[in-house]
Amino acid sequence: MTETAFLRCIADFCGATVDVSTTEFRCPRCNGLLDVAYDWDRLTPPKSLKDLEAGWTRRMDPIDFSGVWRFRSLLPFAPSGQIVTLGEGQTLLQRADAVASFAGLDSGRLFLQYEGMNPSGSFKDNGMTAAFTHANMVGANRAACASTGNTSASLAMYCSATGLMKGIVFIGSGKISYGKLAQALDFGALTIQIDGDFDDAMSRVQQIAGRLGIYLVNSVNPFRLEGQKTIMFRVLESSGWEVPDWIVVPGGNLGNVSAFGKAFAELKALGLISRVPQFAVINAAGADTFDRVFNKLRLRWKDGDFDRVAYQSYIETMDREGRRADTLASAIEINRPVNLPKALRAMSVCGGVVGTANDQEIMDAKARVGAGGFGCEPASAASVAGLKKLRKEGVIARGDRVVCILTGHQLKDPAATVAYHGSDNRQFQSILGQRGVTAAPFANRPVPVVNDLDAIIRAIEGVP
Ligand SMILES: *Cc1c(COP(=O)(O)O)cnc(C)c1O
Ligand SMILES: [Zn+2]
């Protein structure tokens, strides 16, 4: 292997390596997942994390402006001239005392990482800029993904903003929020709405990509995870390079937790950090594969692999029983997480727990996040809802320093938000009630007032 970056099978027993120019993202020998791997001895990683701040002084250069690529010495797979960036990753780590108090943490101990501030409104842009860069390196002219919405919005944006590729997005019927569908359509992507759910769309897009030679940007694409590592770099940077006690993240396809685990494993191996945080991955109760296989089946990353047979038989049972993912947190409505093996590995690197939050808990947490400033979409609030439960169970202590990742923007799914806060009971029932949400204790109800000056003044001053 002469290149300093290459792909390597994540399974130790296999360890097959593949040239970085491939567009097949499965191991040719064992069909497992691939990592982007680096020959660090022949590269120049930063000597200390503080060195990374130097990029800030060169912000007029787009690759130093990017919150992903200013960390490029830690994801060095692309020549600088081929990097495709839209200024992603200008996100915020915000101390959130009101939300801390809701979750049961001491003041000053909870920080929210607002990835909804990315150009397409979700963390997916961190990964998309990296996958898109790789697609650009290999000369692809079409790119596709299956999506619960945000990946397609992100892909569509990179395609239209750069003009480098034609975007094709696969979505399940009726399972996508309007905010996200609007983005894919508005950005001009070819939008294939198949008669099935996300898991169906996912398996189809893999077939199609192989058949038609279309570049695949789903999170099975290991380059996406390289970009998503930078979410952790920014969290550390915003914390003065101090490692928090916990990272709490919603779990869907498990790309984020996988990327975060890789980030910390590499930082540790490079001697750039001395300790790692623990992870809390929160599934929606209605899409809880990771929770079940981690906590009930007790699947673990062990000796560089996991029990593929046990997992396969779990999936077969799930299919036989006709269990389909069902949650209003549509971005994590996934029952076959593509990155499960990498997520198990991430848990072995950092330790931690996997939990669930139901749609009631998610919507309540979302309302508290919104009231605390900036806001997020339902899937993102699973992190705060999960944190609250883990606090109650005593898994997380009230003095622990916790970072919750808010994966998507408040305006991605306004229907759920308006149904929660509004006073239209039919809307509440059709959007929330059928998902098991029975109450809206944190609703901020709109106040109906007749068009009369005194009545409006009474409504504002609170006089009956
Ligand atoms: C994609 C997505 C997730 C799920 O992330 P994974 O990395 O697939 O686990 C969670 N929240 C939002 C808003 C998303 O768009
Ligand atoms: Zn392999």
Tab-separated table of C-alpha atoms and ligand atoms in Angstrom:
chain	number	residue	atom	x	y	z
A	1	MET	CA	0.000	0.000	0.000
A	2	THR	CA	1.710	3.190	-1.124
A	3	GLU	CA	-1.072	5.666	-0.361
A	4	THR	CA	-1.186	7.230	3.098
A	5	ALA	CA	-4.980	6.788	3.169
A	6	PHE	CA	-6.782	3.578	2.276
A	7	LEU	CA	-9.852	1.584	3.222
A	8	ARG	CA	-9.593	-1.288	5.654
A	9	CYS	CA	-12.097	-3.907	6.770
A	10	ILE	CA	-13.101	-3.235	10.374
A	11	ALA	CA	-12.974	-6.941	11.274
A	12	ASP	CA	-9.588	-7.905	12.722
A	13	PHE	CA	-9.763	-11.471	11.432
A	14	CYS	CA	-10.115	-10.112	7.900
A	15	GLY	CA	-8.267	-6.798	7.742
A	16	ALA	CA	-8.565	-6.615	3.946
A	17	THR	CA	-7.404	-3.290	2.533
A	18	VAL	CA	-8.771	-1.503	-0.496
A	19	ASP	CA	-7.461	1.452	-2.464
A	20	VAL	CA	-8.958	4.826	-1.594
A	21	SER	CA	-10.209	5.158	-5.176
A	22	THR	CA	-12.882	2.469	-4.697
A	23	THR	CA	-16.570	3.244	-4.706
A	24	GLU	CA	-17.547	-0.149	-3.255
A	25	PHE	CA	-18.060	0.351	0.449
A	26	ARG	CA	-18.251	-3.283	1.523
A	27	CYS	CA	-15.261	-5.480	2.273
A	28	PRO	CA	-14.469	-7.521	-0.868
A	29	ARG	CA	-13.430	-10.477	1.311
A	30	CYS	CA	-16.017	-10.702	4.123
A	31	ASN	CA	-18.700	-8.169	3.095
A	32	GLY	CA	-18.170	-6.255	6.361
A	33	LEU	CA	-17.896	-2.496	6.815
A	34	LEU	CA	-14.818	-0.532	5.812
A	35	ASP	CA	-12.951	2.235	7.617
A	36	VAL	CA	-10.919	5.008	6.133
A	37	ALA	CA	-7.501	4.210	7.596
A	38	TYR	CA	-4.319	6.261	7.629
A	39	ASP	CA	-0.613	5.585	7.697
A	40	TRP	CA	-0.072	8.223	10.368
A	41	ASP	CA	3.702	7.712	10.393
A	42	ARG	CA	3.882	9.130	6.907
A	43	LEU	CA	1.397	11.939	7.579
A	44	THR	CA	1.586	15.061	9.727
A	45	PRO	CA	-1.180	14.945	12.333
A	46	PRO	CA	-1.245	17.910	14.725
A	47	LYS	CA	1.293	17.779	17.563
A	48	SER	CA	-1.292	19.127	19.983
A	49	LEU	CA	-4.987	19.881	19.732
A	50	LYS	CA	-4.268	23.541	20.303
A	51	ASP	CA	-2.365	23.614	16.989
A	52	LEU	CA	-5.710	23.090	15.240
A	53	GLU	CA	-6.886	26.545	16.249
A	54	ALA	CA	-4.379	28.069	13.826
A	55	GLY	CA	-6.869	27.451	10.997
A	56	TRP	CA	-9.027	30.214	12.444
A	57	THR	CA	-6.520	32.845	11.419
A	58	ARG	CA	-6.862	31.769	7.794
A	59	ARG	CA	-10.638	31.926	7.568
A	60	MET	CA	-10.637	33.645	4.174
A	61	ASP	CA	-9.593	30.289	2.703
A	62	PRO	CA	-12.739	28.134	2.275
A	63	ILE	CA	-11.083	24.962	3.569
A	64	ASP	CA	-9.996	26.758	6.721
A	65	PHE	CA	-13.397	28.397	7.085
A	66	SER	CA	-15.099	24.982	6.968
A	67	GLY	CA	-15.756	23.518	10.406
A	68	VAL	CA	-14.956	20.135	8.871
A	69	TRP	CA	-11.892	20.816	6.756
A	70	ARG	CA	-9.997	23.011	9.153
A	71	PHE	CA	-9.456	19.685	10.907
A	72	ARG	CA	-8.276	18.046	7.678
A	73	SER	CA	-4.982	16.909	9.230
A	74	LEU	CA	-7.166	14.420	11.155
A	75	LEU	CA	-9.028	13.206	8.043
A	76	PRO	CA	-6.236	13.410	5.483
A	77	PHE	CA	-7.678	11.404	2.590
A	78	ALA	CA	-8.152	14.170	0.037
A	79	PRO	CA	-5.720	16.486	-1.751
A	80	SER	CA	-6.617	20.057	-0.700
A	81	GLY	CA	-7.404	21.037	-4.274
A	82	GLN	CA	-10.181	18.443	-4.523
A	83	ILE	CA	-12.007	19.305	-1.318
A	84	VAL	CA	-15.619	20.367	-1.872
A	85	THR	CA	-16.952	22.642	0.846
A	86	LEU	CA	-19.981	24.849	1.365
A	87	GLY	CA	-18.825	26.304	4.659
A	88	GLU	CA	-20.396	23.526	6.741
A	89	GLY	CA	-19.690	22.993	10.410
A	90	GLN	CA	-20.147	26.548	11.737
A	91	THR	CA	-21.988	25.118	14.695
A	92	LEU	CA	-22.372	26.064	18.298
A	93	LEU	CA	-21.767	24.395	21.638
A	94	GLN	CA	-24.117	26.259	23.934
A	95	ARG	CA	-24.383	26.034	27.700
A	96	ALA	CA	-28.030	25.268	28.427
A	97	ASP	CA	-28.939	25.717	32.085
A	98	ALA	CA	-32.712	25.651	31.613
A	99	VAL	CA	-32.492	22.337	29.779
A	100	ALA	CA	-30.001	21.078	32.397
A	101	SER	CA	-32.545	21.715	35.097
A	102	PHE	CA	-35.242	19.872	33.088
A	103	ALA	CA	-32.897	16.899	32.662
A	104	GLY	CA	-31.783	16.922	36.298
A	105	LEU	CA	-28.234	18.168	35.844
A	106	ASP	CA	-26.505	20.854	37.860
A	107	SER	CA	-26.297	24.307	36.380
A	108	GLY	CA	-23.345	24.678	34.020
A	109	ARG	CA	-23.038	20.946	33.348
A	110	LEU	CA	-25.108	20.576	30.164
A	111	PHE	CA	-23.984	21.782	26.750
A	112	LEU	CA	-25.965	21.417	23.546
A	113	GLN	CA	-24.140	20.993	20.254
A	114	TYR	CA	-26.397	22.645	17.668
A	115	GLU	CA	-25.660	20.786	14.449
A	116	GLY	CA	-28.902	22.154	13.002
A	117	MET	CA	-26.889	25.279	12.218
A	118	ASN	CA	-25.316	23.570	9.215
A	119	PRO	CA	-26.185	24.930	5.761
A	120	SER	CA	-28.850	22.298	5.049
A	121	GLY	CA	-29.997	22.305	8.676
A	122	SER	CA	-28.590	19.047	9.992
A	123	PHE	CA	-25.316	17.377	10.994
A	124	LYS	CA	-25.449	15.421	7.730
A	125	ASP	CA	-23.513	18.230	6.012
A	126	ASN	CA	-20.429	17.256	8.028
A	127	GLY	CA	-20.474	13.873	6.377
A	128	MET	CA	-21.722	14.988	3.003
A	129	THR	CA	-18.839	17.376	2.375
A	130	ALA	CA	-16.446	14.468	2.967
A	131	ALA	CA	-18.351	11.937	0.838
A	132	PHE	CA	-18.838	14.534	-1.851
A	133	THR	CA	-15.124	15.271	-1.803
A	134	HIS	CA	-14.402	11.588	-2.284
A	135	ALA	CA	-16.971	11.376	-5.088
A	136	ASN	CA	-15.214	14.327	-6.687
A	137	MET	CA	-11.840	12.591	-6.318
A	138	VAL	CA	-13.079	9.498	-8.153
A	139	GLY	CA	-14.799	11.530	-10.876
A	140	ALA	CA	-18.381	10.517	-10.094
A	141	ASN	CA	-21.104	12.445	-11.893
A	142	ARG	CA	-24.160	10.996	-10.130
A	143	ALA	CA	-24.690	10.468	-6.420
A	144	ALA	CA	-27.560	8.778	-4.607
A	145	CYS	CA	-28.822	8.065	-1.119
A	146	ALA	CA	-31.777	6.599	0.712
A	147	SER	CA	-32.931	8.946	3.358
A	148	THR	CA	-35.334	9.664	6.153
A	149	GLY	CA	-34.927	13.230	4.860
A	150	ASN	CA	-31.813	14.991	6.047
A	151	THR	CA	-29.288	13.042	4.004
A	152	SER	CA	-31.309	13.742	0.874
A	153	ALA	CA	-31.578	17.443	1.755
A	154	SER	CA	-27.834	17.578	2.254
A	155	LEU	CA	-26.966	15.633	-0.892
A	156	ALA	CA	-29.379	17.710	-2.952
A	157	MET	CA	-27.785	20.897	-1.629
A	158	TYR	CA	-24.205	19.824	-2.413
A	159	CYS	CA	-25.285	18.763	-5.914
A	160	SER	CA	-27.059	21.967	-6.790
A	161	ALA	CA	-24.681	24.365	-5.051
A	162	THR	CA	-21.575	22.889	-6.668
A	163	GLY	CA	-23.021	21.696	-9.990
A	164	LEU	CA	-20.572	18.795	-9.799
A	165	MET	CA	-23.069	15.967	-9.686
A	166	LYS	CA	-26.656	14.949	-10.362
A	167	GLY	CA	-28.379	14.009	-7.095
A	168	ILE	CA	-30.828	11.119	-6.793
A	169	VAL	CA	-32.633	10.619	-3.502
A	170	PHE	CA	-34.748	7.654	-2.408
A	171	ILE	CA	-37.339	8.233	0.248
A	172	GLY	CA	-40.025	6.048	1.773
A	173	SER	CA	-43.640	7.019	1.205
A	174	GLY	CA	-45.291	9.275	3.727
A	175	LYS	CA	-42.398	8.978	6.170
A	176	ILE	CA	-40.633	12.204	5.441
A	177	SER	CA	-41.239	15.541	7.066
A	178	TYR	CA	-42.263	18.408	4.829
A	179	GLY	CA	-39.267	20.536	5.718
A	180	LYS	CA	-36.897	17.889	4.404
A	181	LEU	CA	-38.912	16.895	1.352
A	182	ALA	CA	-39.187	20.583	0.492
A	183	GLN	CA	-35.404	20.872	0.505
A	184	ALA	CA	-34.780	17.900	-1.799
A	185	LEU	CA	-37.378	19.167	-4.259
A	186	ASP	CA	-36.311	22.792	-4.077
A	187	PHE	CA	-32.631	21.926	-4.578
A	188	GLY	CA	-33.622	20.052	-7.722
A	189	ALA	CA	-32.689	16.460	-6.865
A	190	LEU	CA	-34.366	13.593	-8.702
A	191	THR	CA	-36.605	12.406	-5.874
A	192	ILE	CA	-37.705	8.765	-6.019
A	193	GLN	CA	-40.493	8.141	-3.549
A	194	ILE	CA	-40.767	4.366	-3.272
A	195	ASP	CA	-43.673	2.460	-1.873
A	196	GLY	CA	-42.028	1.299	1.363
A	197	ASP	CA	-40.184	2.582	4.422
A	198	PHE	CA	-36.608	3.734	4.972
A	199	ASP	CA	-35.250	0.209	5.317
A	200	ASP	CA	-36.812	-0.679	1.943
A	201	ALA	CA	-35.418	2.459	0.323
A	202	MET	CA	-32.000	1.662	1.776
A	203	SER	CA	-31.784	-1.815	0.312
A	204	ARG	CA	-33.026	-0.584	-3.088
A	205	VAL	CA	-30.560	2.256	-3.354
A	206	GLN	CA	-27.687	-0.133	-2.690
A	207	GLN	CA	-28.857	-2.384	-5.524
A	208	ILE	CA	-29.336	0.556	-7.868
A	209	ALA	CA	-25.979	2.120	-7.037
A	210	GLY	CA	-24.237	-1.147	-7.868
A	211	ARG	CA	-26.226	-1.724	-11.047
A	212	LEU	CA	-25.939	1.777	-12.501
A	213	GLY	CA	-22.553	2.757	-11.095
A	214	ILE	CA	-23.967	5.651	-9.101
A	215	TYR	CA	-21.905	6.991	-6.196
A	216	LEU	CA	-23.562	6.104	-2.866
A	217	VAL	CA	-23.513	8.639	-0.034
A	218	ASN	CA	-25.385	6.735	2.674
A	219	SER	CA	-23.551	6.324	5.947
A	220	VAL	CA	-22.276	2.893	4.846
A	221	ASN	CA	-19.932	5.238	2.957
A	222	PRO	CA	-16.939	5.461	5.304
A	223	PHE	CA	-15.939	8.900	4.032
A	224	ARG	CA	-19.086	10.371	5.515
A	225	LEU	CA	-18.022	9.213	8.928
A	226	GLU	CA	-14.655	10.933	8.490
A	227	GLY	CA	-16.484	14.237	8.133
A	228	GLN	CA	-18.710	13.475	11.105
A	229	LYS	CA	-15.658	12.965	13.329
A	230	THR	CA	-15.241	16.728	13.265
A	231	ILE	CA	-18.404	17.202	15.349
A	232	MET	CA	-16.350	15.846	18.224
A	233	PHE	CA	-13.343	17.988	17.327
A	234	ARG	CA	-15.548	21.078	17.498
A	235	VAL	CA	-17.078	19.980	20.786
A	236	LEU	CA	-13.595	19.586	22.254
A	237	GLU	CA	-12.436	22.858	20.761
A	238	SER	CA	-15.404	24.759	22.199
A	239	SER	CA	-14.618	23.176	25.576
A	240	GLY	CA	-11.031	24.407	25.575
A	241	TRP	CA	-9.985	20.874	24.493
A	242	GLU	CA	-11.351	19.390	27.665
A	243	VAL	CA	-13.026	16.002	27.229
A	244	PRO	CA	-16.597	15.914	28.607
A	245	ASP	CA	-17.838	13.045	30.775
A	246	TRP	CA	-20.680	12.080	28.452
A	247	ILE	CA	-21.639	12.501	24.821
A	248	VAL	CA	-25.348	11.837	24.349
A	249	VAL	CA	-26.482	11.228	20.785
A	250	PRO	CA	-29.619	9.926	19.085
A	251	GLY	CA	-29.100	6.625	17.299
A	252	GLY	CA	-30.564	5.961	13.843
A	253	ASN	CA	-28.234	4.393	11.326
A	254	LEU	CA	-25.547	4.765	14.021
A	255	GLY	CA	-23.196	6.742	11.806
A	256	ASN	CA	-22.623	9.451	14.380
A	257	VAL	CA	-21.712	7.244	17.307
A	258	SER	CA	-19.461	5.244	14.978
A	259	ALA	CA	-17.736	8.386	13.759
A	260	PHE	CA	-17.394	9.746	17.291
A	261	GLY	CA	-15.837	6.484	18.475
A	262	LYS	CA	-13.354	6.571	15.614
A	263	ALA	CA	-12.529	10.193	16.390
A	264	PHE	CA	-11.701	9.444	20.013
A	265	ALA	CA	-9.836	6.227	19.183
A	266	GLU	CA	-7.630	8.142	16.756
A	267	LEU	CA	-7.074	11.118	19.063
A	268	LYS	CA	-6.037	8.700	21.790
A	269	ALA	CA	-3.761	6.694	19.499
A	270	LEU	CA	-2.110	9.904	18.329
A	271	GLY	CA	-1.528	10.929	21.933
A	272	LEU	CA	-3.695	14.035	21.569
A	273	ILE	CA	-6.055	13.205	24.441
A	274	SER	CA	-5.487	11.222	27.593
A	275	ARG	CA	-9.065	10.178	28.341
A	276	VAL	CA	-12.252	9.537	26.387
A	277	PRO	CA	-15.868	10.408	27.235
A	278	GLN	CA	-18.593	7.828	27.683
A	279	PHE	CA	-21.327	7.554	25.081
A	280	ALA	CA	-25.067	7.390	25.674
A	281	VAL	CA	-26.834	6.412	22.467
A	282	ILE	CA	-30.588	6.964	22.506
A	283	ASN	CA	-32.925	5.038	20.226
A	284	ALA	CA	-36.553	5.932	19.750
A	285	ALA	CA	-38.600	3.337	21.634
A	286	GLY	CA	-40.312	2.526	18.325
A	287	ALA	CA	-37.011	1.911	16.510
A	288	ASP	CA	-34.906	0.249	19.143
A	289	THR	CA	-32.689	-2.318	17.435
A	290	PHE	CA	-29.476	-0.991	18.962
A	291	ASP	CA	-31.022	-0.901	22.427
A	292	ARG	CA	-32.234	-4.470	22.115
A	293	VAL	CA	-29.093	-6.016	20.702
A	294	PHE	CA	-26.883	-4.131	23.166
A	295	ASN	CA	-28.948	-4.587	26.312
A	296	LYS	CA	-30.939	-7.803	25.762
A	297	LEU	CA	-28.841	-9.766	23.290
A	298	ARG	CA	-25.703	-8.268	24.885
A	299	LEU	CA	-23.895	-8.042	21.557
A	300	ARG	CA	-20.417	-6.581	22.000
A	301	TRP	CA	-17.399	-5.751	19.906
A	302	LYS	CA	-15.017	-8.510	20.885
A	303	ASP	CA	-11.661	-9.609	19.505
A	304	GLY	CA	-12.099	-7.227	16.602
A	305	ASP	CA	-15.491	-8.492	15.468
A	306	PHE	CA	-19.035	-9.118	16.653
A	307	ASP	CA	-21.423	-12.042	16.594
A	308	ARG	CA	-22.750	-11.748	13.041
A	309	VAL	CA	-24.818	-14.932	13.347
A	310	ALA	CA	-26.647	-13.727	16.459
A	311	TYR	CA	-27.358	-10.360	14.844
A	312	GLN	CA	-28.606	-11.961	11.644
A	313	SER	CA	-30.969	-14.181	13.566
A	314	TYR	CA	-32.194	-11.143	15.537
A	315	ILE	CA	-33.011	-9.382	12.252
A	316	GLU	CA	-34.748	-12.480	10.891
A	317	THR	CA	-36.922	-12.717	13.992
A	318	MET	CA	-37.761	-9.027	13.708
A	319	ASP	CA	-38.822	-9.540	10.098
A	320	ARG	CA	-40.777	-12.692	10.899
A	321	GLU	CA	-42.692	-10.833	13.599
A	322	GLY	CA	-43.309	-8.015	11.131
A	323	ARG	CA	-41.820	-5.401	13.472
A	324	ARG	CA	-41.392	-2.127	11.595
A	325	ALA	CA	-39.761	1.014	12.889
A	326	ASP	CA	-42.411	3.426	14.152
A	327	THR	CA	-41.695	6.780	15.760
A	328	LEU	CA	-42.470	10.380	15.008
A	329	ALA	CA	-38.753	11.042	15.314
A	330	SER	CA	-38.565	10.191	11.624
A	331	ALA	CA	-34.807	10.775	11.317
A	332	ILE	CA	-34.174	7.784	13.578
A	333	GLU	CA	-37.076	5.629	12.387
A	334	ILE	CA	-34.676	2.869	11.363
A	335	ASN	CA	-34.682	-0.774	12.433
A	336	ARG	CA	-31.664	-2.023	10.479
A	337	PRO	CA	-28.850	0.321	11.441
A	338	VAL	CA	-26.205	-0.016	8.760
A	339	ASN	CA	-23.369	0.951	11.089
A	340	LEU	CA	-24.244	-1.395	13.933
A	341	PRO	CA	-20.812	-3.134	13.967
A	342	LYS	CA	-18.971	0.182	14.057
A	343	ALA	CA	-21.300	1.411	16.784
A	344	LEU	CA	-20.469	-1.651	18.886
A	345	ARG	CA	-16.809	-0.888	18.337
A	346	ALA	CA	-17.379	2.738	19.379
A	347	MET	CA	-19.006	1.547	22.612
A	348	SER	CA	-15.963	-0.630	23.268
A	349	VAL	CA	-13.644	2.354	22.756
A	350	CYS	CA	-15.510	4.787	24.986
A	351	GLY	CA	-17.838	2.680	27.093
A	352	GLY	CA	-21.282	3.850	28.011
A	353	VAL	CA	-24.904	2.910	27.601
A	354	VAL	CA	-27.667	2.497	25.058
A	355	GLY	CA	-31.203	3.567	25.961
A	356	THR	CA	-34.535	4.543	24.493
A	357	ALA	CA	-36.983	7.414	24.703
A	358	ASN	CA	-40.601	7.174	23.630
A	359	ASP	CA	-42.362	9.771	21.514
A	360	GLN	CA	-43.951	11.452	24.524
A	361	GLU	CA	-40.562	11.835	26.196
A	362	ILE	CA	-39.040	13.032	22.936
A	363	MET	CA	-41.714	15.685	22.312
A	364	ASP	CA	-41.552	16.958	25.898
A	365	ALA	CA	-37.764	17.210	25.723
A	366	LYS	CA	-38.019	18.932	22.363
A	367	ALA	CA	-40.325	21.564	23.824
A	368	ARG	CA	-37.848	22.221	26.654
A	369	VAL	CA	-34.952	22.481	24.195
A	370	GLY	CA	-36.969	24.955	22.130
A	371	ALA	CA	-37.869	27.014	25.187
A	372	GLY	CA	-34.159	27.007	26.096
A	373	GLY	CA	-33.202	28.594	22.773
A	374	PHE	CA	-32.415	27.576	19.152
A	375	GLY	CA	-34.562	24.400	19.148
A	376	CYS	CA	-34.272	21.093	17.318
A	377	GLU	CA	-36.270	18.474	15.444
A	378	PRO	CA	-37.845	15.491	17.238
A	379	ALA	CA	-35.053	12.961	16.587
A	380	SER	CA	-32.489	15.345	18.055
A	381	ALA	CA	-34.461	15.710	21.268
A	382	ALA	CA	-34.083	11.978	21.879
A	383	SER	CA	-30.672	12.899	23.290
A	384	VAL	CA	-32.112	15.196	25.959
A	385	ALA	CA	-35.006	12.823	26.666
A	386	GLY	CA	-32.531	9.960	27.082
A	387	LEU	CA	-30.305	12.068	29.311
A	388	LYS	CA	-33.236	12.830	31.599
A	389	LYS	CA	-33.960	9.121	32.007
A	390	LEU	CA	-30.317	8.228	32.576
A	391	ARG	CA	-30.140	10.932	35.240
A	392	LYS	CA	-33.178	9.475	36.954
A	393	GLU	CA	-31.650	6.000	36.867
A	394	GLY	CA	-28.435	7.431	38.304
A	395	VAL	CA	-26.346	6.285	35.346
A	396	ILE	CA	-25.333	9.882	34.716
A	397	ALA	CA	-24.554	11.952	37.822
A	398	ARG	CA	-25.942	15.453	38.315
A	399	GLY	CA	-22.462	16.924	38.365
A	400	ASP	CA	-21.246	15.156	35.207
A	401	ARG	CA	-20.306	17.349	32.287
A	402	VAL	CA	-22.619	16.330	29.453
A	403	VAL	CA	-22.843	17.243	25.775
A	404	CYS	CA	-26.078	16.408	23.937
A	405	ILE	CA	-25.858	16.435	20.154
A	406	LEU	CA	-28.802	18.234	18.576
A	407	THR	CA	-28.671	16.699	15.145
A	408	GLY	CA	-31.236	18.712	13.187
A	409	HIS	CA	-32.843	22.127	12.998
A	410	GLN	CA	-36.067	23.141	14.702
A	411	LEU	CA	-37.769	23.940	11.374
A	412	LYS	CA	-37.196	20.515	9.807
A	413	ASP	CA	-40.444	19.121	11.164
A	414	PRO	CA	-42.809	21.957	12.029
A	415	ALA	CA	-45.900	19.739	11.862
A	416	ALA	CA	-44.978	17.856	15.039
A	417	THR	CA	-44.090	21.092	16.803
A	418	VAL	CA	-47.295	22.900	15.902
A	419	ALA	CA	-49.366	19.837	16.785
A	420	TYR	CA	-47.694	19.782	20.218
A	421	HIS	CA	-48.086	23.472	21.039
A	422	GLY	CA	-51.338	24.130	19.215
A	423	SER	CA	-54.869	23.751	20.484
A	424	ASP	CA	-56.220	21.789	17.505
A	425	ASN	CA	-57.119	18.461	19.034
A	426	ARG	CA	-57.659	16.717	15.701
A	427	GLN	CA	-54.213	17.720	14.538
A	428	PHE	CA	-52.766	16.588	17.865
A	429	GLN	CA	-54.437	13.197	17.520
A	430	SER	CA	-53.474	12.618	13.906
A	431	ILE	CA	-49.809	13.551	14.297
A	432	LEU	CA	-49.001	12.823	17.950
A	433	GLY	CA	-51.887	10.854	19.455
A	434	GLN	CA	-51.563	7.920	17.080
A	435	ARG	CA	-47.895	7.702	18.127
A	436	GLY	CA	-48.815	7.338	21.780
A	437	VAL	CA	-48.353	10.957	22.813
A	438	THR	CA	-51.201	11.698	25.204
A	439	ALA	CA	-50.329	15.102	26.644
A	440	ALA	CA	-48.350	18.239	25.976
A	441	PRO	CA	-47.259	19.400	29.422
A	442	PHE	CA	-44.793	21.933	28.014
A	443	ALA	CA	-47.071	23.326	25.322
A	444	ASN	CA	-46.903	27.051	24.681
A	445	ARG	CA	-50.458	27.531	23.440
A	446	PRO	CA	-51.308	30.268	20.978
A	447	VAL	CA	-53.804	32.644	22.560
A	448	PRO	CA	-56.925	33.270	20.473
A	449	VAL	CA	-58.149	36.858	20.786
A	450	VAL	CA	-60.951	38.735	19.085
A	451	ASN	CA	-59.801	41.599	16.914
A	452	ASP	CA	-60.302	44.236	19.586
A	453	LEU	CA	-57.682	46.528	21.146
A	454	ASP	CA	-58.783	46.075	24.758
A	455	ALA	CA	-59.085	42.314	24.371
A	456	ILE	CA	-55.567	42.155	22.907
A	457	ILE	CA	-54.196	44.272	25.747
A	458	ARG	CA	-55.926	42.011	28.281
A	459	ALA	CA	-54.364	38.980	26.577
A	460	ILE	CA	-50.898	40.527	26.815
A	461	GLU	CA	-51.222	41.803	30.385
A	462	GLY	CA	-52.831	38.609	31.557
A	463	VAL	CA	-55.913	40.367	32.980
A	464	PRO	CA	-58.969	38.124	32.759
B	1	LIG	C1	-29.640	11.100	10.348
B	1	LIG	C2	-30.142	11.697	11.590
B	1	LIG	C3	-30.021	11.038	12.821
B	1	LIG	C4	-29.454	9.670	12.942
B	1	LIG	O1	-28.059	9.688	12.970
B	1	LIG	P1	-27.234	8.349	12.768
B	1	LIG	O2	-25.852	8.837	12.590
B	1	LIG	O3	-27.767	7.697	11.538
B	1	LIG	O4	-27.430	7.515	13.978
B	1	LIG	C5	-30.461	11.671	13.962
B	1	LIG	N1	-31.017	12.904	13.906
B	1	LIG	C6	-31.163	13.550	12.743
B	1	LIG	C7	-31.807	14.890	12.752
B	1	LIG	C8	-30.730	12.980	11.555
B	1	LIG	O5	-30.889	13.636	10.415
B	2	ZN	ZN	-13.425	-8.069	5.628
